Short mmCIF file of C-alpha atoms in Angstrom, two decimals:
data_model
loop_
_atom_site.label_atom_id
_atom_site.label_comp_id
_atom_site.label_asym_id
_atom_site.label_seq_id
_atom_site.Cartn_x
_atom_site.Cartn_y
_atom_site.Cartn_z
CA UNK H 13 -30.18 -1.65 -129.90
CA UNK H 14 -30.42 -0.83 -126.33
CA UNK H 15 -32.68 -3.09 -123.83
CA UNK H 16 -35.11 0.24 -123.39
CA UNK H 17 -35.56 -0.14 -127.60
CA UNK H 18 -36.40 -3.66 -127.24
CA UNK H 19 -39.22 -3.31 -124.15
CA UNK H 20 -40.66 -0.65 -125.71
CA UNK H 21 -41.11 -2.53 -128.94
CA UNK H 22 -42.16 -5.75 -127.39
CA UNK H 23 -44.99 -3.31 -125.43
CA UNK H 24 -45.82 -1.55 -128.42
CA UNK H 25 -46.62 -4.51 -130.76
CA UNK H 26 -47.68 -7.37 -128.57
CA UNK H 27 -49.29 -5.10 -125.99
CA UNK H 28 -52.14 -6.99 -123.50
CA UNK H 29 -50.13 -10.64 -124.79
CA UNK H 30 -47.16 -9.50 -122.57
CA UNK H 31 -48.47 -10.60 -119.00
CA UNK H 32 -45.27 -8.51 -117.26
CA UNK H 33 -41.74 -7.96 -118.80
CA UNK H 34 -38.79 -6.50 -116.33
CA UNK H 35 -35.11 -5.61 -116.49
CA UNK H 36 -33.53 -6.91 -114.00
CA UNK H 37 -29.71 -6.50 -115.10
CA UNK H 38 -28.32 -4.58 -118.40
CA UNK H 39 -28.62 -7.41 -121.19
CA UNK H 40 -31.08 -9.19 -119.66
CA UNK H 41 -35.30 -9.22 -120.29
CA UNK H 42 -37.78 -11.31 -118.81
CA UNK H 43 -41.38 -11.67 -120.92
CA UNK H 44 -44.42 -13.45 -119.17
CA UNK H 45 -46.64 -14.86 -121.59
CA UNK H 46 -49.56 -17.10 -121.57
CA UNK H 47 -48.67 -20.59 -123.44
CA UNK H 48 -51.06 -19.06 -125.91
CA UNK H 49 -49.01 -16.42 -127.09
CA UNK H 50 -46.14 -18.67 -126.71
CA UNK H 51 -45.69 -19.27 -130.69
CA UNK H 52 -46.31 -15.59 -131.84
CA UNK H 53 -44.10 -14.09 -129.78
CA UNK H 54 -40.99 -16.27 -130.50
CA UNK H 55 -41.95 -15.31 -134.07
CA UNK H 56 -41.90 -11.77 -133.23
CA UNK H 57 -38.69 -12.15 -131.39
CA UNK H 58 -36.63 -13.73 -133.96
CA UNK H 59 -38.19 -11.69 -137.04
CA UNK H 60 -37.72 -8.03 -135.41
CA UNK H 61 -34.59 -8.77 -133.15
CA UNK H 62 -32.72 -11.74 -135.00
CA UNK H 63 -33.37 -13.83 -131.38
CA UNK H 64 -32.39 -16.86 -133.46
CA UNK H 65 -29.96 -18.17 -130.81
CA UNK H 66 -32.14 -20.72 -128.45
CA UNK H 67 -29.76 -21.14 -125.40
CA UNK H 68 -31.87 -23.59 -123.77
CA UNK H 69 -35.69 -24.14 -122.57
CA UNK H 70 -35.47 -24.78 -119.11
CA UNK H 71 -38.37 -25.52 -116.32
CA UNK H 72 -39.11 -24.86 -112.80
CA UNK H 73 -41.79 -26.81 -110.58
CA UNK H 74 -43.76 -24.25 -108.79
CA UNK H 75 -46.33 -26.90 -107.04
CA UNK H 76 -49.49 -26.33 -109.03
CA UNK H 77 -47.43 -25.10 -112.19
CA UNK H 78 -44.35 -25.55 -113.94
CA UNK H 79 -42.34 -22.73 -115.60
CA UNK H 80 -41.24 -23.21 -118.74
CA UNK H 81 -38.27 -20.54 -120.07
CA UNK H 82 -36.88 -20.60 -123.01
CA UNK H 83 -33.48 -18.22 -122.96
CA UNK H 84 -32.87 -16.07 -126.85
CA UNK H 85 -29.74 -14.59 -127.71
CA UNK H 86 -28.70 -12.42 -130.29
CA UNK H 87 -25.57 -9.48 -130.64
CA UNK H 88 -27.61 -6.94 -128.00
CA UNK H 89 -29.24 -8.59 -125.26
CA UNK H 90 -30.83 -11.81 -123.96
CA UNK H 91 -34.77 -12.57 -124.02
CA UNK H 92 -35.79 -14.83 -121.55
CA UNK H 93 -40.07 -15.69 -122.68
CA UNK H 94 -41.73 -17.05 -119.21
CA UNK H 95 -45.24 -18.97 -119.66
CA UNK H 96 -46.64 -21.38 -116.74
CA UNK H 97 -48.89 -24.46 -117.98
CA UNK H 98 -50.73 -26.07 -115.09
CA UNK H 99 -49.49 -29.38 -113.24
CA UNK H 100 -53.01 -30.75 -114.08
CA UNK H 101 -52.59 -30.22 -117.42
CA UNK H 102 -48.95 -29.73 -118.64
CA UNK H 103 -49.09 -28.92 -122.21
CA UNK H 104 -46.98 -26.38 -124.44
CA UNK H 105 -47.07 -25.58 -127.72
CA UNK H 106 -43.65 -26.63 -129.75
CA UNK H 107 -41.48 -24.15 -131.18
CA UNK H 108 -39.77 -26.56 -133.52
CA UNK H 109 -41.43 -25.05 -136.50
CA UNK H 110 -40.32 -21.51 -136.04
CA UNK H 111 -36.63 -22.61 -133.99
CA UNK H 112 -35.90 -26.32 -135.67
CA UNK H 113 -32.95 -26.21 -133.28
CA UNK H 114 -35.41 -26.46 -130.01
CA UNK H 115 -36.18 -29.94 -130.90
CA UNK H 116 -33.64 -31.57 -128.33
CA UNK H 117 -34.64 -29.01 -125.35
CA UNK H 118 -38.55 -29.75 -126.11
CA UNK H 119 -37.72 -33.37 -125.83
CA UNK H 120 -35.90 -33.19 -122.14
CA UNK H 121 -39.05 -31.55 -121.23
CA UNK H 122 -41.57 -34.59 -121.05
CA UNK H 123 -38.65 -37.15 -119.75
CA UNK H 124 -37.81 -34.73 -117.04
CA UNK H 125 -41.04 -32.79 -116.07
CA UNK H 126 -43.94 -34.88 -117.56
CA UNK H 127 -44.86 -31.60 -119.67
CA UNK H 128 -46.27 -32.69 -123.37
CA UNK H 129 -45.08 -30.47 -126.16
CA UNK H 130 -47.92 -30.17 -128.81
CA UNK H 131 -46.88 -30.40 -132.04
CA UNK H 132 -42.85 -31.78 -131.47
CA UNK H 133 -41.74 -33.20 -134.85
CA UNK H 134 -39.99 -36.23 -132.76
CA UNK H 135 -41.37 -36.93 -129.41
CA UNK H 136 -38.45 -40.12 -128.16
CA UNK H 137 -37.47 -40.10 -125.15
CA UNK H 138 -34.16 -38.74 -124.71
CA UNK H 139 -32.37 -38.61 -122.03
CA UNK H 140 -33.78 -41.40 -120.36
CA UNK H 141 -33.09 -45.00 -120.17
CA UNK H 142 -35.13 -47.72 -121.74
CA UNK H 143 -37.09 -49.06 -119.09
CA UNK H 144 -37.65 -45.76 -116.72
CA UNK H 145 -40.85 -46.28 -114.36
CA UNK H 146 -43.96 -44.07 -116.34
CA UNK H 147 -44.75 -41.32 -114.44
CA UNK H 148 -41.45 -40.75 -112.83
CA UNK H 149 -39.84 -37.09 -113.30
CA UNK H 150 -36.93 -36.82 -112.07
CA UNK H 151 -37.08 -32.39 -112.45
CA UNK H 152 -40.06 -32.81 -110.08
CA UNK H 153 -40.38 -31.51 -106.22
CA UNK H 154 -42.10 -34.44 -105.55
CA UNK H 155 -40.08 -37.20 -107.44
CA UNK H 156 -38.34 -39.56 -104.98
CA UNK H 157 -35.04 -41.67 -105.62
CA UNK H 158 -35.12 -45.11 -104.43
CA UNK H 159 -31.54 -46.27 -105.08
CA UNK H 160 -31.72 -49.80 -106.10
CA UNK H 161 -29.90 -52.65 -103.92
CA UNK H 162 -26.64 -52.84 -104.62
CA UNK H 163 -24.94 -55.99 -106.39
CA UNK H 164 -21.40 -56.74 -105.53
CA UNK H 165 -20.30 -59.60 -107.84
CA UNK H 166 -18.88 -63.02 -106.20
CA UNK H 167 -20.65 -62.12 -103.10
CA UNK H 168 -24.26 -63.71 -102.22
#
Protein backbone atom coordinates (compact mmCIF):
# COMPACT_ATOMS: atom_id res chain seq x y z
CA UNK A 1 0.00 0.00 0.00
CA UNK A 2 1.72 3.02 -1.17
CA UNK A 3 1.10 6.60 0.65
CA UNK A 4 -0.65 7.83 -2.91
CA UNK A 5 -3.29 4.59 -2.16
CA UNK A 6 -3.88 5.78 1.22
CA UNK A 7 -4.60 9.82 0.34
CA UNK A 8 -6.60 8.93 -2.27
CA UNK A 9 -8.74 6.70 -0.13
CA UNK A 10 -8.86 8.96 2.83
CA UNK A 11 -10.16 11.79 -0.02
CA UNK A 12 -12.42 9.50 -1.55
CA UNK A 13 -14.41 8.33 1.54
CA UNK A 14 -14.19 11.09 4.08
CA UNK A 15 -14.12 13.81 1.44
CA UNK A 16 -15.23 17.66 2.84
CA UNK A 17 -14.30 15.97 6.75
CA UNK A 18 -10.58 16.12 5.66
CA UNK A 19 -9.80 19.95 6.30
CA UNK A 20 -6.13 19.45 4.33
CA UNK A 21 -3.96 16.23 4.23
CA UNK A 22 -0.12 16.56 2.79
CA UNK A 23 2.92 14.36 2.24
CA UNK A 24 5.57 15.78 3.42
CA UNK A 25 8.21 12.79 3.44
CA UNK A 26 7.66 9.04 1.97
CA UNK A 27 5.86 7.21 5.01
CA UNK A 28 4.56 10.02 6.42
CA UNK A 29 0.66 11.73 6.17
CA UNK A 30 -0.68 14.54 7.88
CA UNK A 31 -4.86 14.72 8.15
CA UNK A 32 -6.53 18.02 9.48
CA UNK A 33 -9.73 17.34 10.93
CA UNK A 34 -12.23 19.18 12.90
CA UNK A 35 -12.55 17.58 16.62
CA UNK A 36 -15.85 16.58 15.14
CA UNK A 37 -14.70 14.17 12.80
CA UNK A 38 -12.12 13.25 15.24
CA UNK A 39 -13.88 9.75 16.26
CA UNK A 40 -14.95 8.65 12.66
CA UNK A 41 -11.94 9.02 11.16
CA UNK A 42 -9.74 7.05 13.65
CA UNK A 43 -12.45 4.44 12.97
CA UNK A 44 -11.89 4.68 9.37
CA UNK A 45 -8.20 4.57 9.85
CA UNK A 46 -7.86 1.52 11.83
CA UNK A 47 -10.79 -0.50 9.97
CA UNK A 48 -9.45 0.16 6.23
CA UNK A 49 -5.61 0.50 7.01
CA UNK A 50 -5.08 -1.67 10.28
CA UNK A 51 -3.73 1.98 11.96
CA UNK A 52 -4.08 0.09 15.25
CA UNK A 53 -0.64 1.20 16.50
CA UNK A 54 -1.26 4.65 18.62
CA UNK A 55 2.37 6.01 18.94
CA UNK A 56 1.41 8.79 21.04
CA UNK A 57 -1.19 11.90 21.15
CA UNK A 58 0.84 14.76 21.47
CA UNK A 59 -0.14 18.73 21.70
CA UNK A 60 1.14 21.99 20.64
CA UNK A 61 0.02 25.52 22.13
CA UNK A 62 -0.64 27.74 19.26
CA UNK A 63 -1.92 30.90 21.50
CA UNK A 64 -5.65 30.83 20.86
CA UNK A 65 -5.57 26.94 20.11
CA UNK A 66 -3.91 23.89 20.99
CA UNK A 67 -3.04 21.09 18.52
CA UNK A 68 -3.81 17.93 19.39
CA UNK A 69 -1.96 14.91 17.12
CA UNK A 70 -2.36 11.71 17.57
CA UNK A 71 0.59 9.66 15.50
CA UNK A 72 -0.93 5.80 13.79
CA UNK A 73 1.28 3.23 12.67
CA UNK A 74 0.82 0.25 10.84
CA UNK A 75 3.33 -2.07 8.23
CA UNK A 76 3.07 0.91 5.28
CA UNK A 77 3.13 4.27 6.52
CA UNK A 78 2.42 6.61 9.46
CA UNK A 79 -0.95 8.73 9.89
CA UNK A 80 -0.54 11.63 11.80
CA UNK A 81 -4.78 13.06 12.41
CA UNK A 82 -4.35 17.02 13.29
CA UNK A 83 -7.59 18.73 14.94
CA UNK A 84 -7.27 22.23 16.93
CA UNK A 85 -9.89 22.77 19.91
CA UNK A 86 -9.93 26.37 21.08
CA UNK A 87 -7.95 27.68 24.29
CA UNK A 88 -11.41 29.01 25.44
CA UNK A 89 -12.83 25.92 25.26
CA UNK A 90 -10.40 22.91 25.20
CA UNK A 91 -12.41 19.88 24.73
CA UNK A 92 -11.77 16.58 22.60
CA UNK A 93 -13.58 13.77 22.11
CA UNK A 94 -11.80 10.39 23.63
CA UNK A 95 -10.68 7.73 21.49
CA UNK A 96 -10.54 5.16 24.25
CA UNK A 97 -13.51 3.35 22.90
CA UNK A 98 -12.25 2.70 19.44
CA UNK A 99 -8.06 2.61 20.64
CA UNK A 100 -8.42 1.28 24.55
CA UNK A 101 -4.64 1.72 24.45
CA UNK A 102 -4.98 5.80 24.18
CA UNK A 103 -6.17 5.89 27.65
CA UNK A 104 -2.68 6.91 29.23
CA UNK A 105 -1.89 9.62 26.33
CA UNK A 106 -5.61 11.14 26.81
CA UNK A 107 -4.83 11.40 30.44
CA UNK A 108 -1.32 13.50 30.07
CA UNK A 109 -3.45 15.73 28.09
CA UNK A 110 -5.54 17.60 30.87
CA UNK A 111 -2.44 17.47 33.53
CA UNK A 112 -0.23 18.99 30.94
CA UNK A 113 -2.40 21.27 28.66
CA UNK A 114 -5.69 21.82 30.63
CA UNK A 115 -7.53 20.11 27.50
CA UNK A 116 -10.72 17.89 28.82
CA UNK A 117 -11.17 14.64 26.98
CA UNK A 118 -14.97 13.88 26.70
CA UNK A 119 -15.83 10.65 27.32
CA UNK A 120 -12.15 9.17 28.97
CA UNK A 121 -13.05 5.93 30.80
CA UNK A 122 -10.51 7.14 33.75
CA UNK A 123 -9.90 10.77 34.01
CA UNK A 124 -6.82 10.67 37.30
CA UNK A 125 -4.39 12.68 37.07
CA UNK A 126 -1.33 11.13 35.96
CA UNK A 127 1.61 12.41 35.73
CA UNK A 128 1.26 14.91 38.21
CA UNK A 129 1.88 15.16 41.83
CA UNK A 130 -0.74 15.26 44.51
CA UNK A 131 -1.01 18.69 45.41
CA UNK A 132 -0.15 20.57 41.87
CA UNK A 133 -1.60 24.30 41.88
CA UNK A 134 -5.24 24.01 39.62
CA UNK A 135 -4.84 25.67 36.65
CA UNK A 136 -1.17 25.21 36.20
CA UNK A 137 0.00 23.50 32.76
CA UNK A 138 3.13 22.96 32.62
CA UNK A 139 2.89 22.17 28.24
CA UNK A 140 1.63 25.78 28.19
CA UNK A 141 3.44 29.03 26.50
CA UNK A 142 2.30 30.87 29.20
CA UNK A 143 2.94 28.56 32.28
CA UNK A 144 5.67 30.00 34.54
CA UNK A 145 8.08 27.98 36.97
CA UNK A 146 8.58 29.46 40.25
CA UNK A 147 11.23 27.17 41.77
CA UNK A 148 10.46 26.85 45.35
CA UNK A 149 13.11 28.07 48.13
CA UNK A 150 15.48 25.79 48.66
CA UNK A 151 15.91 23.81 52.09
CA UNK A 152 19.35 22.75 53.05
CA UNK A 153 18.98 20.59 56.20
CA UNK A 154 20.99 21.64 59.56
CA UNK A 155 21.17 25.07 58.22
CA UNK A 156 18.56 27.92 59.41
Amino acid sequence: MTDENIINKIKDTLQSKVIEITNPAPRRIFVKVNRENLLETVKFLKEQFSFTHLSTITGVDKGENFEVLYHFANEFSVVTIRILTPRAEPKIPSICEIIPGAILYERELPDMFGIIVENIPDSRTLLLPDGWPQGAYPLRKDWKYERPPEIIPGEE
